[in-house]
Amino acid sequence: SQRGRKKSAKNKLTATGMGADIMMACLPQELLLKRRAEILHALCSGGSVEHLERVIDMLLAQGELGWEDCQNVLVLPEALGDTFFLSGCHSTLDYKEKPQRTSTEELLTQRPDLVLKLQGCIDGALRVLVESGHFSPTDCDGIQLPIYTPSQQARRLLDHVRSKGESASLVVLQYVQQSLESESSLEQTNPSLTKEFVKYQKKLRSSVSAQSRFLSTYGGTSHMPLDDIYTEVQMELPNNSADNYKSMGFEEIIGPVGSVNDDADTVLASGEAGSGKSTWLQRLHLLWSQGKALQDFLLLFPFSCRRLNSEQRDLSVQELLFQHCCWPDRGQEEIFQFILDHPHLVLFTFDGLDELKQSFADEHRICCPSQRAPVDVLLFNLIQGSLMKGVRKVVTSRPEAVGPALKKHLHKEIHLKGFSLSGIDCFVRKHHSDPNEAAKVLESLQANTALLGLCHSPVLCWIVSQCHKELLGCGEGSLQTITDVYLMILQHFFQHHSTVKSAMGVNWLQENLGTVLHLGQLAFEGISNSSYIFSVTDMETCGVTESDICMGFLIQSKDMSLANSKCCEFLHITLQCFLAALFAILSRNTGCSAISKLFELQEMKKKRLRGTCFGACLNSTNIPNIVKEHSTMAETPNLQITATFVSGLLSQRYQKLWIQCSSSVLVEKKTKQAEKCLSKGMQQHFRSIPQPVQGEKKSMHAMPEFVWLIKCIYEMQNSRLAKDAMSKLEAEHLKLTYCNIGPVECTALAYVLQHLKNPVGIQLDNNSVGDVGVEQLLPCMHICNSLYLRNNNITDEGIHKLIDKVIHLQNFQKIALFNNRLTDACTKHFSYLLKTRQNFLSLRLGNNNITAEGAKQLAEGLKFNRSLQYLGLWGNKIGNEGAEALANALENSESIVWLSLVGNGVGSAGACAMSNIIRNSTSLEELWLTENCITRTGVESLTQALKHNHHVKSVWLKNNDLTSAEIEEMQQTDSRLVF
């Protein structure tokens, strides 16, 4: 019977691949032997076993093979994609034809069709199995591992369901039937969706789901499901203060809210390295594939710019989509024509625009989707809308890579600002399954505010969570800089792979020096050439061994240009920069000139870029394979991150670490060179300060590179260098607006600015300071006479800490906190400040959430204050009651000059109360009551009061409850009333 069954199986196999005319000419067994090589090639060519698995599905369904035979034939492949499907093997699902079969038997007999149907809806099938109690999350994770193709996931699901019994089998069969009915309904609703399109859509969803299900950032370690670890990051929508730092859904982000160019199709999500851009985009992909977001888009095509760097061929748009995302089994032209006809139903995403070797340019325009061009040209034309107009594109990038030429093609831009304090708490708790362990890590962070500030960056929060044992054992306050954190993870990786599982000794770096130099050279060359994916040849050239790779700093990469080679990339770009910095310090082949190039300012670099190259700093004899033609493309942001790490590693704190690893003389020379470069860079900025206009303060508007230099000095922990730099600064006002300043930068600013000789005003508007950043600024408050923190996501908690500090500092006289997240709770602190400090001049709290209760608290302080000149409360909700309380406190003021209650819901009762200030104050010059609900009665009261006060220059009353006739009449009574 065994022989007969195998004979029948051969008949089936032959029938699958041969024509009927050949079948009639000879017996099946003879034909099988005669064309054995051809059949084997058809089943196994292309590196995929999909064809073989399909034939086995058919044979299992027909009962020609048993499970034992199947296991003897089938070898599970590694992660390989589908190439094409055999034809002629489709049947129609009909569960009513053979009612005598059990559901488990039905799974087997209908296996070929079930595999085809399930591979497009794996997520849904797993969901119903979990909801019905047949599957656990662990079962789902095992099926949806990224190494399995969609069809392999479907087969594993069927095998697992079969082992669960009759009830689980019935659930799957019912789900598939419902899916078929839903698919049929969809086709009837939208006739343009053909069967081939629906099949491709399911395959694309399944492919995107497989790529995004597990956390891919930081190497995707431990197959951590993205749903389990994902934590929302803070988002800012520029030029739309009402939506700053709010939680935004993907529909909102891609929709019209905050649009700056309705004709454009591209949404840019920008953020610093490590701010969570790639993970955020991965979350978008996963939710789309699960049917939970962006369902208006029928197709989503995800691209990695890092991978696209590897594509050397000229491609058309169609080739780019299908070869780099998901290949259609049939109907390529039909599916692409649908994309052309319905661009508004399609979404492209491009992760890491800043990692493209070519800078954005719009000189080479193409508009024909069938025209072949280099990938970067295709990408730039897609972004600017010359190609595929109407298709929505989402692009992630670091801010420095996005210039004016690109920004004019943007529909909108959102800024990713890293974790909030609650986000840090959430991430740490998700990362640690043991609640006690998570609590200890969070407690350690709270005790070290500098480290807590670093954790606002998701990548640094991940490192701290990953290295929790080292963190808990290193003592309070010992981790202060970014360099400290990366040295900790370096030690963590070496400890993890050490054969001796005890605490590492003082010689840990020397013991692993070979690995550090090999990986460091690879990283250094990559940074110099803007390369992030490395071939076997690249690694061999740098001496990288298999044991070096096994340390975990490198992960395998899917490089499309080297399909048959093993390519690697670093866990994260910041880790590549850190290892490059280690190499720059420890290698005897990198001299001081390499250090100089790292610290070179952008303006200087532009002047000399054509004449020199970064790679020339190296001894080309000892370090080959540096492509000098490409080295001019080395990205400034990555060079600056590397230079920041170099500064930290050259700190006096780490000099002992290098003694046995490199020449102490050479390290000392590099240290002096770095100090010289930093000092020179600061002086260049100071020399650029223009002379002040007569009557104004001398002000320095800092550029982002100034903040970078400050961070380098902080990483070096060199107080002498900080003092020397600040001794040369001659300015009365420092303007650091729109400089991407977060808690980390605040720590560095305070470290350096505390050495200023004379008090200055510090303007940090439109950054990401937050409560932790406010706390980090406290050490330099003694040199601050005015602090401007507009739009910085600050809450009452940050204000509490700030007031506790400045209340004792006589220099501190002005504060502006427009557009933050302040409530009535902060006003008791300001009230105390006003009572205590009789030289405080200006308090501006516009556009927050202060109500009448907060105004009453402020009024209590104002009753005792004799110095306040400017009080701004526009855009709050104090109403009549709050206005009356403030009026009672200020009606006899001899200091108040300017008062703004714009947009506060103040009516005529409030206006009548304000009249008392006008009537009695000897100092008031301007009163702003615009955009309220004041009627004629209130204006008449103000008019009467003006008759008794000639010092008041203007009372602003635009947009109140007045008719045109009333406005015209009132204007005649007093010219100081402004309507």
CSV table of C-alpha atoms in Angstrom, one decimal, residues 147-509:
chain,number,residue,atom,x,y,z
A,147,ILE,CA,11.7,34.8,9.4
A,148,TYR,CA,8.6,33.2,8.0
A,149,THR,CA,7.0,34.2,4.7
A,150,PRO,CA,3.2,34.9,4.8
A,151,SER,CA,2.4,31.4,3.3
A,152,GLN,CA,4.8,29.7,5.8
A,153,GLN,CA,3.0,31.6,8.6
A,154,ALA,CA,-0.4,30.3,7.2
A,155,ARG,CA,0.9,26.7,7.2
A,156,ARG,CA,2.3,26.9,10.7
A,157,LEU,CA,-1.0,28.3,11.9
A,158,LEU,CA,-2.9,25.4,10.3
A,159,ASP,CA,-0.5,22.9,11.8
A,160,HIS,CA,-0.9,24.4,15.2
A,161,VAL,CA,-4.7,24.7,15.0
A,162,ARG,CA,-4.8,21.0,14.0
A,163,SER,CA,-2.9,20.1,17.1
A,164,LYS,CA,-5.5,22.1,19.2
A,165,GLY,CA,-8.4,19.9,18.1
A,166,GLU,CA,-11.9,20.2,16.6
A,167,SER,CA,-13.0,23.4,18.3
A,168,ALA,CA,-10.0,25.4,17.2
A,169,SER,CA,-10.3,24.0,13.6
A,170,LEU,CA,-14.0,25.1,13.5
A,171,VAL,CA,-13.1,28.6,14.6
A,172,VAL,CA,-10.6,29.0,11.7
A,173,LEU,CA,-12.9,27.6,9.1
A,174,GLN,CA,-15.7,30.0,10.2
A,175,TYR,CA,-13.2,32.9,10.1
A,176,VAL,CA,-12.1,32.1,6.6
A,177,GLN,CA,-15.7,31.8,5.4
A,178,GLN,CA,-16.5,35.2,6.9
A,179,SER,CA,-13.4,36.6,5.2
A,180,LEU,CA,-14.6,35.3,1.9
A,181,GLU,CA,-18.0,36.9,2.4
A,182,SER,CA,-16.4,40.1,3.4
A,183,GLU,CA,-14.1,40.1,0.4
A,184,SER,CA,-17.0,39.4,-1.9
A,185,SER,CA,-18.9,42.3,-0.3
A,186,LEU,CA,-15.9,44.6,-0.7
A,187,GLU,CA,-15.7,43.8,-4.4
A,188,GLN,CA,-19.4,44.5,-4.9
A,189,THR,CA,-19.1,47.8,-3.0
A,190,ASN,CA,-16.1,48.9,-5.0
A,191,PRO,CA,-16.1,47.2,-8.5
A,192,SER,CA,-12.6,48.6,-9.2
A,193,LEU,CA,-11.1,46.2,-6.7
A,194,THR,CA,-10.5,43.1,-8.7
A,195,LYS,CA,-9.8,39.7,-7.2
A,196,GLU,CA,-6.1,40.0,-8.1
A,197,PHE,CA,-5.9,43.4,-6.4
A,198,VAL,CA,-7.6,42.1,-3.2
A,199,LYS,CA,-5.1,39.2,-3.2
A,200,TYR,CA,-2.2,41.5,-3.6
A,201,GLN,CA,-3.5,43.8,-0.9
A,202,LYS,CA,-3.7,40.9,1.5
A,203,LYS,CA,-0.2,39.8,0.7
A,204,LEU,CA,1.1,43.3,1.1
A,205,ARG,CA,-0.6,43.7,4.5
A,206,SER,CA,0.8,40.3,5.6
A,207,SER,CA,4.3,41.4,4.5
A,208,VAL,CA,4.1,44.7,6.2
A,209,SER,CA,2.8,43.0,9.4
A,210,ALA,CA,5.7,40.5,9.4
A,211,GLN,CA,8.2,43.4,9.1
A,212,SER,CA,6.7,45.5,11.8
A,213,ARG,CA,5.3,43.1,14.4
A,214,PHE,CA,8.5,42.9,16.4
A,215,LEU,CA,10.6,45.9,17.5
A,216,SER,CA,13.1,46.3,14.8
A,217,THR,CA,15.0,49.3,16.3
A,218,TYR,CA,18.2,48.5,18.4
A,219,GLY,CA,18.4,45.2,16.5
A,220,GLY,CA,15.0,43.9,17.5
A,221,THR,CA,16.5,42.0,20.3
A,222,SER,CA,14.7,39.2,22.0
A,223,HIS,CA,11.8,39.3,19.4
A,224,MET,CA,10.0,41.8,21.5
A,225,PRO,CA,6.5,42.4,20.1
A,226,LEU,CA,6.0,46.1,19.2
A,227,ASP,CA,2.6,46.1,20.8
A,228,ASP,CA,4.1,45.2,24.1
A,229,ILE,CA,6.9,47.8,24.2
A,230,TYR,CA,5.7,50.7,22.1
A,231,THR,CA,5.5,54.0,24.1
A,232,GLU,CA,4.1,57.2,22.7
A,233,VAL,CA,6.6,60.0,22.1
A,234,GLN,CA,5.9,63.7,22.4
A,235,MET,CA,5.0,65.4,19.1
A,236,GLU,CA,5.0,69.1,18.2
A,237,LEU,CA,3.1,70.6,15.4
A,238,PRO,CA,5.0,73.8,14.5
A,239,ASN,CA,3.0,77.0,14.0
A,240,ASN,CA,0.0,75.5,15.7
A,241,SER,CA,0.3,76.2,19.4
A,242,ALA,CA,-3.0,74.6,20.2
A,243,ASP,CA,-1.8,71.2,19.1
A,244,ASN,CA,1.7,71.3,20.5
A,245,TYR,CA,2.7,68.3,22.5
A,246,LYS,CA,-0.7,66.7,22.2
A,247,SER,CA,-1.3,63.0,21.5
A,248,MET,CA,-1.9,62.7,17.8
A,249,GLY,CA,-3.4,59.8,15.9
A,250,PHE,CA,-1.9,58.8,12.5
A,251,GLU,CA,-5.1,60.0,10.7
A,252,GLU,CA,-4.5,63.5,12.3
A,253,ILE,CA,-0.9,63.5,11.4
A,254,ILE,CA,-1.5,62.7,7.8
A,255,GLY,CA,-4.7,64.7,7.6
A,256,PRO,CA,-5.2,68.5,7.1
A,257,VAL,CA,-4.5,69.6,10.7
A,258,GLY,CA,-1.5,71.9,10.7
A,259,SER,CA,-1.1,71.9,6.9
A,260,VAL,CA,1.3,74.5,5.5
A,261,ASN,CA,0.8,73.6,1.9
A,262,ASP,CA,-2.5,72.0,0.9
A,263,ASP,CA,-1.2,71.2,-2.6
A,264,ALA,CA,1.7,69.1,-1.3
A,265,ASP,CA,1.6,65.4,-0.5
A,266,THR,CA,4.5,64.8,1.8
A,267,VAL,CA,4.4,64.7,5.6
A,268,LEU,CA,7.8,65.1,7.3
A,269,ALA,CA,8.4,63.6,10.8
A,270,SER,CA,11.7,65.1,12.0
A,271,GLY,CA,13.6,64.4,15.2
A,272,GLU,CA,17.1,64.1,16.6
A,273,ALA,CA,19.0,60.8,16.4
A,274,GLY,CA,17.5,58.4,18.9
A,275,SER,CA,14.2,60.4,19.2
A,276,GLY,CA,12.1,57.4,18.1
A,277,LYS,CA,11.4,58.2,14.4
A,278,SER,CA,11.9,54.6,13.1
A,279,THR,CA,9.9,53.0,15.8
A,280,TRP,CA,7.1,55.5,15.4
A,281,LEU,CA,7.0,54.7,11.7
A,282,GLN,CA,7.1,51.0,12.4
A,283,ARG,CA,4.1,51.5,14.6
A,284,LEU,CA,2.3,53.2,11.7
A,285,HIS,CA,3.0,50.2,9.5
A,286,LEU,CA,1.8,47.7,12.1
A,287,LEU,CA,-1.5,49.5,12.8
A,288,TRP,CA,-2.2,49.8,9.1
A,289,SER,CA,-1.5,46.1,8.6
A,290,GLN,CA,-3.8,45.2,11.5
A,291,GLY,CA,-6.6,47.4,10.1
A,292,LYS,CA,-6.5,49.7,13.1
A,293,ALA,CA,-5.3,52.9,11.4
A,294,LEU,CA,-5.2,54.7,8.1
A,295,GLN,CA,-7.7,52.4,6.5
A,296,ASP,CA,-8.5,55.0,3.8
A,297,PHE,CA,-5.3,53.9,2.2
A,298,LEU,CA,-5.7,50.5,0.5
A,299,LEU,CA,-2.0,50.1,-0.2
A,300,LEU,CA,1.0,51.0,1.9
A,301,PHE,CA,4.6,50.7,0.6
A,302,PRO,CA,7.4,51.0,3.2
A,303,PHE,CA,10.9,52.0,2.2
A,304,SER,CA,14.2,52.3,4.2
A,305,CYS,CA,16.5,55.0,2.8
A,306,ARG,CA,19.4,53.1,4.3
A,307,ARG,CA,18.5,50.1,2.2
A,308,LEU,CA,17.9,52.2,-0.9
A,309,ASN,CA,21.5,53.4,-0.7
A,310,SER,CA,22.4,49.9,-1.8
A,311,GLU,CA,20.4,49.9,-5.0
A,312,GLN,CA,22.8,50.7,-7.9
A,313,ARG,CA,20.4,50.1,-10.8
A,314,ASP,CA,18.2,52.7,-12.5
A,315,LEU,CA,14.5,51.8,-11.7
A,316,SER,CA,11.1,52.9,-12.7
A,317,VAL,CA,8.4,53.6,-10.0
A,318,GLN,CA,6.8,50.2,-10.7
A,319,GLU,CA,10.0,48.4,-10.2
A,320,LEU,CA,10.8,50.3,-7.1
A,321,LEU,CA,7.4,49.4,-5.6
A,322,PHE,CA,7.3,45.7,-6.5
A,323,GLN,CA,10.9,44.8,-6.2
A,324,HIS,CA,11.6,46.6,-2.9
A,325,CYS,CA,8.3,46.1,-1.1
A,326,CYS,CA,6.0,43.3,-2.3
A,327,TRP,CA,6.0,41.3,-5.5
A,328,PRO,CA,2.5,40.7,-7.1
A,329,ASP,CA,1.9,37.0,-8.0
A,330,ARG,CA,-0.2,38.0,-10.9
A,331,GLY,CA,-1.6,41.1,-12.5
A,332,GLN,CA,1.4,43.5,-12.1
A,333,GLU,CA,0.2,45.9,-14.8
A,334,GLU,CA,-3.4,45.8,-13.5
A,335,ILE,CA,-2.3,46.6,-9.9
A,336,PHE,CA,0.1,49.4,-10.9
A,337,GLN,CA,-2.6,50.9,-13.1
A,338,PHE,CA,-4.9,51.0,-10.1
A,339,ILE,CA,-2.2,52.9,-8.2
A,340,LEU,CA,-1.9,55.4,-11.1
A,341,ASP,CA,-5.7,55.8,-11.3
A,342,HIS,CA,-6.3,56.1,-7.5
A,343,PRO,CA,-3.2,57.8,-6.0
A,344,HIS,CA,-5.2,59.1,-3.0
A,345,LEU,CA,-5.7,55.5,-1.9
A,346,VAL,CA,-1.9,54.8,-1.7
A,347,LEU,CA,0.6,55.7,1.0
A,348,PHE,CA,4.5,55.6,0.7
A,349,THR,CA,6.8,55.8,3.7
A,350,PHE,CA,10.5,56.6,3.6
A,351,ASP,CA,12.4,56.0,6.8
A,352,GLY,CA,15.7,57.9,7.4
A,353,LEU,CA,16.0,60.5,4.6
A,354,ASP,CA,19.1,61.8,6.3
A,355,GLU,CA,20.8,58.5,5.7
A,356,LEU,CA,20.7,58.9,1.9
A,357,LYS,CA,24.2,59.5,0.6
A,358,GLN,CA,22.8,62.1,-1.8
A,359,SER,CA,21.5,65.4,-0.5
A,360,PHE,CA,18.0,66.5,-1.6
A,361,ALA,CA,18.0,68.2,-5.0
A,362,ASP,CA,15.2,69.1,-7.5
A,363,GLU,CA,17.3,69.8,-10.6
A,364,HIS,CA,16.5,66.5,-12.3
A,365,ARG,CA,12.8,66.4,-12.8
A,366,ILE,CA,10.9,63.4,-14.1
A,367,CYS,CA,7.2,62.9,-14.2
A,368,CYS,CA,6.7,59.6,-16.1
A,369,PRO,CA,6.3,56.6,-13.8
A,370,SER,CA,7.7,54.2,-16.4
A,371,GLN,CA,10.9,56.2,-16.8
A,372,ARG,CA,13.9,54.6,-15.2
A,373,ALA,CA,16.2,56.8,-13.0
A,374,PRO,CA,18.6,56.4,-10.1
A,375,VAL,CA,16.8,55.6,-6.8
A,376,ASP,CA,17.7,59.0,-5.2
A,377,VAL,CA,16.2,60.8,-8.2
A,378,LEU,CA,13.0,58.8,-8.0
A,379,LEU,CA,12.8,59.5,-4.3
A,380,PHE,CA,13.3,63.2,-4.6
A,381,ASN,CA,10.7,63.4,-7.4
A,382,LEU,CA,8.2,61.4,-5.4
A,383,ILE,CA,8.7,63.7,-2.4
A,384,GLN,CA,8.2,66.9,-4.4
A,385,GLY,CA,5.2,65.6,-6.3
A,386,SER,CA,6.6,65.5,-9.8
A,387,LEU,CA,6.0,61.7,-9.7
A,388,MET,CA,2.9,60.1,-8.4
A,389,LYS,CA,1.1,63.3,-7.5
A,390,GLY,CA,-1.7,62.6,-5.1
A,391,VAL,CA,0.0,59.7,-3.3
A,392,ARG,CA,0.6,60.6,0.3
A,393,LYS,CA,4.2,60.2,1.5
A,394,VAL,CA,5.5,60.1,5.1
A,395,VAL,CA,9.2,60.8,5.5
A,396,THR,CA,11.3,60.6,8.6
A,397,SER,CA,14.6,62.5,8.9
A,398,ARG,CA,16.8,64.4,11.3
A,399,PRO,CA,16.2,68.2,11.1
A,400,GLU,CA,19.6,69.0,9.7
A,401,ALA,CA,19.0,67.1,6.5
A,402,VAL,CA,15.9,69.1,5.7
A,403,GLY,CA,16.7,72.3,3.9
A,404,PRO,CA,14.5,75.0,2.3
A,405,ALA,CA,14.5,73.2,-1.0
A,406,LEU,CA,12.7,70.3,0.5
A,407,LYS,CA,10.5,72.2,3.0
A,408,LYS,CA,8.7,74.0,0.2
A,409,HIS,CA,7.3,70.6,-0.9
A,410,LEU,CA,5.9,69.6,2.5
A,411,HIS,CA,2.2,69.3,3.3
A,412,LYS,CA,3.2,69.6,7.0
A,413,GLU,CA,6.0,68.9,9.4
A,414,ILE,CA,5.8,67.3,12.8
A,415,HIS,CA,8.6,67.2,15.4
A,416,LEU,CA,9.2,64.1,17.5
A,417,LYS,CA,10.5,65.3,20.9
A,418,GLY,CA,11.2,62.0,22.7
A,419,PHE,CA,9.6,60.7,25.8
A,420,SER,CA,7.8,62.8,28.4
A,421,LEU,CA,8.3,61.9,32.1
A,422,SER,CA,5.3,59.7,32.0
A,423,GLY,CA,6.6,58.1,28.8
A,424,ILE,CA,9.9,57.3,30.5
A,425,ASP,CA,8.0,55.6,33.4
A,426,CYS,CA,5.8,53.7,30.9
A,427,PHE,CA,8.7,52.5,28.8
A,428,VAL,CA,10.8,51.3,31.8
A,429,ARG,CA,7.8,49.4,33.2
A,430,LYS,CA,7.1,47.8,29.8
A,431,HIS,CA,10.7,46.8,29.4
A,432,HIS,CA,10.9,45.0,32.7
A,433,SER,CA,8.5,42.2,33.4
A,434,ASP,CA,9.5,42.3,37.1
A,435,PRO,CA,7.7,45.3,38.7
A,436,ASN,CA,10.2,45.5,41.5
A,437,GLU,CA,13.0,45.7,39.1
A,438,ALA,CA,11.3,48.5,37.1
A,439,ALA,CA,10.6,50.4,40.3
A,440,LYS,CA,14.3,50.2,41.3
A,441,VAL,CA,15.4,51.6,37.9
A,442,LEU,CA,12.9,54.4,38.1
A,443,GLU,CA,14.0,55.2,41.6
A,444,SER,CA,17.6,55.4,40.4
A,445,LEU,CA,16.6,57.8,37.6
A,446,GLN,CA,14.7,60.0,40.0
A,447,ALA,CA,17.8,60.3,42.2
A,448,ASN,CA,19.9,61.4,39.2
A,449,THR,CA,18.2,64.2,37.3
A,450,ALA,CA,21.0,64.4,34.7
A,451,LEU,CA,20.4,60.8,33.8
A,452,LEU,CA,16.7,61.3,33.9
A,453,GLY,CA,17.2,64.1,31.4
A,454,LEU,CA,19.1,61.8,29.1
A,455,CYS,CA,16.2,59.2,29.2
A,456,HIS,CA,13.9,61.6,27.3
A,457,SER,CA,15.8,60.2,24.3
A,458,PRO,CA,14.2,56.8,23.6
A,459,VAL,CA,17.5,55.2,22.5
A,460,LEU,CA,19.1,56.3,25.8
A,461,CYS,CA,16.1,55.1,27.8
A,462,TRP,CA,16.5,51.8,26.1
A,463,ILE,CA,20.2,51.6,26.9
A,464,VAL,CA,19.5,52.5,30.6
A,465,SER,CA,16.8,49.8,30.7
A,466,GLN,CA,19.0,47.3,29.0
A,467,CYS,CA,21.8,47.9,31.4
A,468,HIS,CA,19.7,48.1,34.6
A,469,LYS,CA,22.1,45.8,36.5
A,470,GLU,CA,25.1,48.0,35.8
A,471,LEU,CA,22.9,51.1,36.5
A,472,LEU,CA,21.8,49.8,39.9
A,473,GLY,CA,25.4,48.9,40.8
A,474,CYS,CA,27.2,52.0,39.8
A,475,GLY,CA,26.2,54.3,42.7
A,476,GLU,CA,24.0,57.5,42.8
A,477,GLY,CA,25.0,60.2,40.4
A,478,SER,CA,27.9,58.5,38.7
A,479,LEU,CA,26.3,58.6,35.3
A,480,GLN,CA,26.2,62.2,34.1
A,481,THR,CA,26.9,62.4,30.4
A,482,ILE,CA,25.9,60.6,27.2
A,483,THR,CA,29.4,59.2,27.0
A,484,ASP,CA,28.9,57.6,30.5
A,485,VAL,CA,25.8,55.8,29.3
A,486,TYR,CA,27.4,54.5,26.1
A,487,LEU,CA,30.5,53.3,28.0
A,488,MET,CA,28.1,51.5,30.3
A,489,ILE,CA,26.4,49.6,27.4
A,490,LEU,CA,29.8,48.8,25.9
A,491,GLN,CA,30.8,47.2,29.2
A,492,HIS,CA,27.3,45.5,29.3
A,493,PHE,CA,27.8,43.8,26.0
A,494,PHE,CA,31.3,42.6,26.9
A,495,GLN,CA,30.1,41.3,30.2
A,496,HIS,CA,27.1,39.6,28.6
A,497,HIS,CA,29.4,37.6,26.3
A,498,SER,CA,32.2,37.0,28.8
A,499,THR,CA,32.8,33.4,29.8
A,500,VAL,CA,33.3,34.6,33.4
A,501,LYS,CA,30.0,36.0,34.7
A,502,SER,CA,31.5,38.1,37.5
A,503,ALA,CA,32.0,41.8,37.7
A,504,MET,CA,34.5,43.0,35.0
A,505,GLY,CA,37.9,44.2,36.2
A,506,VAL,CA,39.6,47.5,35.6
A,507,ASN,CA,41.3,46.0,32.5
A,508,TRP,CA,38.0,45.2,30.7
A,509,LEU,CA,38.7,47.5,27.8
